[in-house]
mmCIF file of C-alpha atoms in Angstrom:
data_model
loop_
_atom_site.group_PDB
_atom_site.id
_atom_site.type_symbol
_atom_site.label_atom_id
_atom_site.label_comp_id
_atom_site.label_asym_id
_atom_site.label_seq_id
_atom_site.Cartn_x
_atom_site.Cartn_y
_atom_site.Cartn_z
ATOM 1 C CA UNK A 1 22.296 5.431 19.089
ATOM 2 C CA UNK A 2 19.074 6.942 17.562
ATOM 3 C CA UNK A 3 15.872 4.997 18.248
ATOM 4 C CA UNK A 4 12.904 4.801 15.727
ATOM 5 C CA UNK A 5 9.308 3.320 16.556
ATOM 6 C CA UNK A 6 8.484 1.114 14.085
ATOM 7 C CA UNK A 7 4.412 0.816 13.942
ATOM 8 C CA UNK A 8 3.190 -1.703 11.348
ATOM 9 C CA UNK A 9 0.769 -4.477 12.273
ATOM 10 C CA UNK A 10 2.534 -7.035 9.764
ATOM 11 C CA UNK A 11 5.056 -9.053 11.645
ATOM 12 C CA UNK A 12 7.170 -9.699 8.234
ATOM 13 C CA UNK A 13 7.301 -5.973 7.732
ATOM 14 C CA UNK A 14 8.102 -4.639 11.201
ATOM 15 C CA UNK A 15 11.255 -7.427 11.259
ATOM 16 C CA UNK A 16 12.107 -6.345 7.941
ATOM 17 C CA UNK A 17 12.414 -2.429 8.522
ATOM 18 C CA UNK A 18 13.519 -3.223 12.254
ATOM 19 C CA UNK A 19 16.735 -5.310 10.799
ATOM 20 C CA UNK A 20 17.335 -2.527 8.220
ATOM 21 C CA UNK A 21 17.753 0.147 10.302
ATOM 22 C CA UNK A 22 19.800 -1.884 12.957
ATOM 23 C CA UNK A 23 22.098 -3.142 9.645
ATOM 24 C CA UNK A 24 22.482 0.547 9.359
ATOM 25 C CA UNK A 25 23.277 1.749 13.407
ATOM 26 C CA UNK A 26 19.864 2.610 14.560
ATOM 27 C CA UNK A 27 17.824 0.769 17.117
ATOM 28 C CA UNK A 28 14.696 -0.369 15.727
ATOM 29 C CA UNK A 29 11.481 -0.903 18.860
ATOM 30 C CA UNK A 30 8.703 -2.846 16.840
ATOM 31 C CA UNK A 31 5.114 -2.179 18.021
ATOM 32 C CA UNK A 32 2.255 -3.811 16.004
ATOM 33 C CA UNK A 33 -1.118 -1.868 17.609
ATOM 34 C CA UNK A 34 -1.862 2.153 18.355
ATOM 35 C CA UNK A 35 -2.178 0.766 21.861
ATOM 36 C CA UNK A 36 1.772 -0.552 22.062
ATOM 37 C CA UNK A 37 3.547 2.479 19.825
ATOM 38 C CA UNK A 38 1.298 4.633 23.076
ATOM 39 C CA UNK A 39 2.981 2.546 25.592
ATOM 40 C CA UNK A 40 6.243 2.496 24.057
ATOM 41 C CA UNK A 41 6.193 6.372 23.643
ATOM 42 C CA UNK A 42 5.468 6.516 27.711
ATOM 43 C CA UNK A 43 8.002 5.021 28.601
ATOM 44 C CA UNK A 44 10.943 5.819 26.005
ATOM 45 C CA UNK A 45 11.753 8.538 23.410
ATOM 46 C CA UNK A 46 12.351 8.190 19.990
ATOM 47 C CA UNK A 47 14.413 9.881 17.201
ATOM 48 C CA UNK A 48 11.851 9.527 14.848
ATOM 49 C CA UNK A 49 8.319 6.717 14.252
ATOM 50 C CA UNK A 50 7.714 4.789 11.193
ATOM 51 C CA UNK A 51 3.484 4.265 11.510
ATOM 52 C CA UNK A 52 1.445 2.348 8.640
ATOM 53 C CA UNK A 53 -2.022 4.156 7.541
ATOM 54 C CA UNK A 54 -3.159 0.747 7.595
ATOM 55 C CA UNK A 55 -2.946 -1.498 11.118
ATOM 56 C CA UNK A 56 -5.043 -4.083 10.952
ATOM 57 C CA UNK A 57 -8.715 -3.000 12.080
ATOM 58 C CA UNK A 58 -6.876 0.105 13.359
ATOM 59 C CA UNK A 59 -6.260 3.146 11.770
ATOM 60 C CA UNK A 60 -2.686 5.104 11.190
ATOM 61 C CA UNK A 61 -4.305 8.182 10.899
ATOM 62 C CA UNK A 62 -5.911 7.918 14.473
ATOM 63 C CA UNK A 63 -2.253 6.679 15.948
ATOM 64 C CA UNK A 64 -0.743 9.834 14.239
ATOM 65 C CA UNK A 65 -3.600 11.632 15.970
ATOM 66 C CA UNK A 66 -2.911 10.385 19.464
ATOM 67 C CA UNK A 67 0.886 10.899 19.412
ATOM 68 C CA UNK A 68 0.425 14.643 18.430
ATOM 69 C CA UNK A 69 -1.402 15.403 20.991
ATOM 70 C CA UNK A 70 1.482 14.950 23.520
ATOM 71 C CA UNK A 71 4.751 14.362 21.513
ATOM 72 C CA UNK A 72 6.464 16.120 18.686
ATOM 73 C CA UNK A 73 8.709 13.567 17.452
ATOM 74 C CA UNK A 74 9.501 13.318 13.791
ATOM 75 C CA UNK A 75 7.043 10.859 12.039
ATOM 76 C CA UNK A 76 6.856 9.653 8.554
ATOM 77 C CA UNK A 77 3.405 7.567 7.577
ATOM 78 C CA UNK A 78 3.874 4.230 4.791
ATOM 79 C CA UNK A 79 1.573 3.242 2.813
ATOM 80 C CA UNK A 80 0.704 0.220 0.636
ATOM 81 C CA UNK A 81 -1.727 2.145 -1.334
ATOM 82 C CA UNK A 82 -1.182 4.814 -3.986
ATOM 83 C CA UNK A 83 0.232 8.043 -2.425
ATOM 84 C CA UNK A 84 -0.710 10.697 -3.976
ATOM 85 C CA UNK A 85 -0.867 14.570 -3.082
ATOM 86 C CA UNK A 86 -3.994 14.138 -0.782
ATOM 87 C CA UNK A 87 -2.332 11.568 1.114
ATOM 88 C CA UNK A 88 0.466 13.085 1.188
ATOM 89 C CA UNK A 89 -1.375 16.330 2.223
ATOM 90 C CA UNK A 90 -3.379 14.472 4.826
ATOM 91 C CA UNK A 91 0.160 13.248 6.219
ATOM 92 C CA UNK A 92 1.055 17.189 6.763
ATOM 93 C CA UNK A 93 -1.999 18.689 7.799
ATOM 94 C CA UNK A 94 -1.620 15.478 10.957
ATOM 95 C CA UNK A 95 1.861 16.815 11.770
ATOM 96 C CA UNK A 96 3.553 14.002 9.320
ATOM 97 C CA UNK A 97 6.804 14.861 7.747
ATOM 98 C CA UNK A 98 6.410 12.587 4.651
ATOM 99 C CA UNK A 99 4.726 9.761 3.029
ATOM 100 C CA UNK A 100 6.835 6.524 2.495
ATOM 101 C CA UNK A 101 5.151 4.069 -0.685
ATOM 102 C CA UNK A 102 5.311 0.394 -0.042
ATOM 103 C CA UNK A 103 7.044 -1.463 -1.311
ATOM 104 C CA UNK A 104 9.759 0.394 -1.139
ATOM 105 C CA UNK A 105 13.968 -0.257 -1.141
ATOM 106 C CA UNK A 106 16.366 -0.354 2.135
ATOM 107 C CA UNK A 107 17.835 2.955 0.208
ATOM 108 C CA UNK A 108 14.782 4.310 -0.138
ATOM 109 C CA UNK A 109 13.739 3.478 4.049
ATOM 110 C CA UNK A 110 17.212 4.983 4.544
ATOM 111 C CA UNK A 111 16.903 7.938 2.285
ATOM 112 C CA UNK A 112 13.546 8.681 4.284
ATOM 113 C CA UNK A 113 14.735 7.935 7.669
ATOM 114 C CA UNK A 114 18.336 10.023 7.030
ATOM 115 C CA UNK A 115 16.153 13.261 5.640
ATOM 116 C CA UNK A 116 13.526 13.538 8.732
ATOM 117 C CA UNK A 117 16.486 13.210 11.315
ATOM 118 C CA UNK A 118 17.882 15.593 9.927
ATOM 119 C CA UNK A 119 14.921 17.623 9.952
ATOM 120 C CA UNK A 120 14.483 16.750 13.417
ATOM 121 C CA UNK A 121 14.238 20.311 15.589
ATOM 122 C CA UNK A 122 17.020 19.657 18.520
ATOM 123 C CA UNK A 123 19.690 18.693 16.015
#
């Protein structure tokens, strides 16, 4: 079963994406902090992380940052504010492979999530 790290520091949201991508035969590990989607990468590997640019007092960009520095995995950044090409830019030039608007659909999570496993290197 493919894993994805789910890194938003809304509860709601995390249980929402999390029950999505379980509905759909993925296993969903929510972390709410930088600090927890670190320790979670430690110990486990992932298909593929879901971060928000937004967490709380934290910042997205700076969890993007840290995970680069030691693990490749596929990683799409969401966004409650208006994505536009600098964001979306910003998202690449970090080692992002897209930009995913909130709100957005369980077809359009799916959509996302189905496109950057398949772009995922060792498949």
């Amino acid at each position: 079963m493919q894993r994805i790290l789910v890194v938003d520091d809304e509860h709601y949201v995390r249980d929402v994406i999390a029950r999505t991508l379980k509905m759909h035969g993925l296993a969903a590990l929510p972390a709410c902090s930088t600090q927890e989607a670190l320790a979670a990468l430690a110990g486990q590997q992932f298909d593929a992380i879901l971060i928000d640019i937004v967490l709380g007092p934290e910042n997205g960009w700076e969890t993007l940052r840290q995970i680069r520095q030691s693990n490749n995995v596929p990683i799409v950044m969401m966004s409650g504010v208006c994505v536009d090409d600098d964001i979306r830019l910003d998202a690449e030039k970090l080692g992002a492979q897209d930009v995913l608007p909130k709100p957005f659909t369980a077809d359009q999570l799916m959509n996302c999530i189905a496109r950057l496993l398949e772009s995922k290197p060792d498949r």
